[in-house]
Tab-separated table of C-alpha atoms in Angstrom:
chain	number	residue	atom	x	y	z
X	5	UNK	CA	0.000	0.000	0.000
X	6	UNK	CA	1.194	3.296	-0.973
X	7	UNK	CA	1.591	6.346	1.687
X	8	UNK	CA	-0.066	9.509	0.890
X	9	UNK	CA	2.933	10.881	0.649
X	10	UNK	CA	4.700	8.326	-1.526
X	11	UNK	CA	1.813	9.386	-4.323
X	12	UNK	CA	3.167	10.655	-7.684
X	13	UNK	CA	2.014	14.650	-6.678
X	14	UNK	CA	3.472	14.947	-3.280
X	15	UNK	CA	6.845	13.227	-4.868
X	16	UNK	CA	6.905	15.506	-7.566
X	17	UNK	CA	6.284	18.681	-5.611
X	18	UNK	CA	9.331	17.456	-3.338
X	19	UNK	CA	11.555	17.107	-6.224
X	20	UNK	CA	10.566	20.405	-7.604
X	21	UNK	CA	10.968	22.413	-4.333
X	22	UNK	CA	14.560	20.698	-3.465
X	23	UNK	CA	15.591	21.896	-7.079
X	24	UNK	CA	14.273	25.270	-6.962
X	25	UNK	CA	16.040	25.954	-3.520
X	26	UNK	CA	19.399	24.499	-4.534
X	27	UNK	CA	20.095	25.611	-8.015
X	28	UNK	CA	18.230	28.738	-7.163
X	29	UNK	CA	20.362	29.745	-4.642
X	30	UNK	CA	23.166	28.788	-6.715
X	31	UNK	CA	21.949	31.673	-9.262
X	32	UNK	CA	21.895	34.056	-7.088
X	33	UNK	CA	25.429	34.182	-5.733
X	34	UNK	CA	26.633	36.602	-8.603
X	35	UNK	CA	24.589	39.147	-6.303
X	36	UNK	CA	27.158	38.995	-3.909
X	37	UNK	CA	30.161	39.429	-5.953
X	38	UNK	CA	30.017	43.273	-5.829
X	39	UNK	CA	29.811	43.279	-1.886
X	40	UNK	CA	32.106	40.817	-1.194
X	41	UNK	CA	34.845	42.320	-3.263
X	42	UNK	CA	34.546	45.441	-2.340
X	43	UNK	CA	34.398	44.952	1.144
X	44	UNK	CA	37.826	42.252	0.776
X	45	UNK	CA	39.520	44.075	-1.653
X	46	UNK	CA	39.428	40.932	-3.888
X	47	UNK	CA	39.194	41.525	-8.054
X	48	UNK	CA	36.166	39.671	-9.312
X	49	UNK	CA	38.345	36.690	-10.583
X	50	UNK	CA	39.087	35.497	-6.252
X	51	UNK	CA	34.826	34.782	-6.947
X	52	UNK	CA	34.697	33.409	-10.424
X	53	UNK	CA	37.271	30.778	-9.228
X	54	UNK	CA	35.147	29.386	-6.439
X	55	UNK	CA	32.099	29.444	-8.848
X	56	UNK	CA	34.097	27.922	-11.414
X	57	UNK	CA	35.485	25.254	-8.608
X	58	UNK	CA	31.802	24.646	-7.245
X	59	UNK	CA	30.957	23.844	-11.123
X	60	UNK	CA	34.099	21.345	-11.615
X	61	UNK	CA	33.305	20.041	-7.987
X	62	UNK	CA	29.644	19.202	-8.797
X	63	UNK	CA	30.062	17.607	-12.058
X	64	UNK	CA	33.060	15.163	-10.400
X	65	UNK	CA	31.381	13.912	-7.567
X	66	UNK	CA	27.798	13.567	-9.821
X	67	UNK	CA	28.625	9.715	-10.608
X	68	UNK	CA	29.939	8.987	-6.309
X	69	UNK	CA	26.292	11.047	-5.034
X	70	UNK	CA	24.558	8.604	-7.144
X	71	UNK	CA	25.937	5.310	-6.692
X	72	UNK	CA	25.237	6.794	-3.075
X	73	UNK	CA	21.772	7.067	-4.075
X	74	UNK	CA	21.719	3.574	-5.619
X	75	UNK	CA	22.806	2.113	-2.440
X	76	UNK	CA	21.638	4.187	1.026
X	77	UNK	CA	18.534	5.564	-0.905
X	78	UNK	CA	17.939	9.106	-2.796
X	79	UNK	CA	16.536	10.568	0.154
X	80	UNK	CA	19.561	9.586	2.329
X	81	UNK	CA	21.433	11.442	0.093
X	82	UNK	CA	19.569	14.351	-0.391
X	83	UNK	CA	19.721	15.283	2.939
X	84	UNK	CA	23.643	14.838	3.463
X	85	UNK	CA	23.622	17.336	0.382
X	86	UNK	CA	21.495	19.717	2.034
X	87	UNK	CA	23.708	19.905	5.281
X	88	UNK	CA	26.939	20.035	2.988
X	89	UNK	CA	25.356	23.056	0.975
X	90	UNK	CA	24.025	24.316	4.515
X	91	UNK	CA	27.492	24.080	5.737
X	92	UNK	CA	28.856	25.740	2.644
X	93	UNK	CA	26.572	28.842	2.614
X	94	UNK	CA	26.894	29.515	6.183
X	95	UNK	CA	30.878	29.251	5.943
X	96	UNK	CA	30.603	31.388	2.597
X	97	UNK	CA	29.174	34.108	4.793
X	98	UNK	CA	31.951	34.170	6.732
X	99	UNK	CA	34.926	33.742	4.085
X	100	UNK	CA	37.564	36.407	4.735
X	101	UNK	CA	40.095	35.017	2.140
X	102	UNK	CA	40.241	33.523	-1.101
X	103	UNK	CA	41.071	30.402	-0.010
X	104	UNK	CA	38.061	30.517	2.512
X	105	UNK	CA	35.706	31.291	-0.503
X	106	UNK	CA	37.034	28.737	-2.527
X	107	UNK	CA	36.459	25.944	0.354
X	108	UNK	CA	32.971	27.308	1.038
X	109	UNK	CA	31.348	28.284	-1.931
X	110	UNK	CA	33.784	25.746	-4.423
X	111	UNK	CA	34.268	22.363	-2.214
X	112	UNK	CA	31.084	22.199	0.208
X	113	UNK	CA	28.770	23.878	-1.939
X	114	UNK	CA	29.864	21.800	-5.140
X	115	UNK	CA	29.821	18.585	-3.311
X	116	UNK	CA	25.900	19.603	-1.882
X	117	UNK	CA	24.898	20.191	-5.249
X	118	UNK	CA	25.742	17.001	-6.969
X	119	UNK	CA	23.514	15.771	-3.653
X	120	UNK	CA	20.727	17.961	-4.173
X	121	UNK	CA	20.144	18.261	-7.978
X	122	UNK	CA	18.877	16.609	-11.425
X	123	UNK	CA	20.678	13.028	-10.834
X	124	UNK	CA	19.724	12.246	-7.406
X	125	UNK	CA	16.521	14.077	-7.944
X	126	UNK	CA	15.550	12.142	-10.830
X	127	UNK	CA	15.959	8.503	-9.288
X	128	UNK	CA	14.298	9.754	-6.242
X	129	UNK	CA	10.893	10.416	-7.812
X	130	UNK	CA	10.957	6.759	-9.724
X	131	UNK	CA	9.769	8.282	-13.242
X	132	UNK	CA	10.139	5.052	-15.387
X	133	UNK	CA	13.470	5.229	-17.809
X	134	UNK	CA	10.983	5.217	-20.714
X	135	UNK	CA	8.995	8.332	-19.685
X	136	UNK	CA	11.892	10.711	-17.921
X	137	UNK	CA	12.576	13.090	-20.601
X	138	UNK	CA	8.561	14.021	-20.973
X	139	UNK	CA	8.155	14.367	-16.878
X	140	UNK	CA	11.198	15.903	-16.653
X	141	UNK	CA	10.114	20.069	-17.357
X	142	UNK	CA	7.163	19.092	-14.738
X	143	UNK	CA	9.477	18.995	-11.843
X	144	UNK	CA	12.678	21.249	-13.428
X	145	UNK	CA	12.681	24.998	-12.317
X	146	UNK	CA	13.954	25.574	-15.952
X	147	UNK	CA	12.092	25.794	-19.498
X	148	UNK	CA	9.971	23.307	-20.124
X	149	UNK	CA	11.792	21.565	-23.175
X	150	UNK	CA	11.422	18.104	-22.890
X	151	UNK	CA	14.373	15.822	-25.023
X	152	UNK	CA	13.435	13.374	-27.447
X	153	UNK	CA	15.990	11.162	-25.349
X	154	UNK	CA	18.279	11.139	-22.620
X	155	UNK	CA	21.338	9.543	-21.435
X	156	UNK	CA	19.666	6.479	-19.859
X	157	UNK	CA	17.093	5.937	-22.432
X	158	UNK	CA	18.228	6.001	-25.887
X	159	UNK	CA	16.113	7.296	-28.744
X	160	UNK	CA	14.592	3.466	-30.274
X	161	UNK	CA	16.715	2.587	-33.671
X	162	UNK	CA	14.627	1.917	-36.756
C-alpha cells in the first residue's frame, strides 16, 4: 500500500521544491560578488574561481552522489547534500580570504549540489526510464523543453 505521501504529486512537488532551492540559490550568488569584493579588496576573478570550482566540484562527484543514491537511498542522500550546501553557505558568509571562498562556496557547496540536484533528484521520484525526458520540465525549475531522449534511455533505432 502506498503512503499519501509516496503518491506521484506529493513526490513531484518534493523534487521540484529541493531543485528550486538548490540551483536557485546557486543563481543568485553573482549578487554577492560586488559586496564581497569590495568589502575584501578581492578583483572579481578570487569569486569566479570558487564558482568555477563549485561547477568542476559538482560535475566530479555527480557519478559517487549517485551510486550513493543507488545504495543508502535518494533521500539519504539528499539530505547529506542539504547539510553540505548548509554548511557551505553559512561558511561562505563568513569567508575572509580567497582560499576561505574557494572551500565554502567551491568544495562544500559543489559537493551539496551534486547531492541535491537533477541526478539524485531524478531517481528519487521513480519516473520510469521510458517516460523521464517528458516528466522531466514538470518537476525542473527551468524551461519546459522536454528531449526526445536522454542519457539512460536512448532514442529506439529503426
Amino acid at each position: 500500500m502506498t503512503s499519501v505521501w509516496r503518491t506521484s504529486g506529493w513526490v513531484l512537488l518534493g523534487a521540484s521544491l529541493i531543485l528550486a532551492l538548490s540551483l536557485g540559490i546557486r543563481h543568485g550568488f553573482g549578487l554577492f560578488l560586488a559586496p564581497m569584493s569590495s568589502e575584501f579588496g578581492w578583483g572579481r576573478e578570487v569569486f569566479a574561481f570558487a564558482i568555477a570550482l563549485q561547477n568542476l566540484i559538482w560535475g566530479l562527484a555527480q557519478p559517487f552522489t549517485g551510486a550513493l543514491a543507488d545504495r543508502f537511498g535518494a533521500a539519504k542522500t539528499v539530505i547529506v547534500g542539504g547539510v553540505l550546501y548548509t554548511l557551505g553557505l553559512v561558511l561562505m558568509g563568513f569567508s575572509d580570504s580567497a582560499l576561505s571562498l574557494s572551500i565554502s562556496a567551491g568544495l562544500f557547496i559543489g559537493i551539496g549540489l551534486s547531492g541535491t540536484s537533477f541526478s539524485v533528484i531524478s531517481a528519487w521520484w521513480g519516473v520510469p526510464c521510458r517516460w523521464r525526458s517528458a516528466a522531466w520540465p514538470w518537476a525542473s525549475p527551468r524551461l519546459p523543453v522536454p528531449s526526445a531522449s536522454s542519457p539512460c534511455c536512448p532514442a529506439p533505432s529503426a
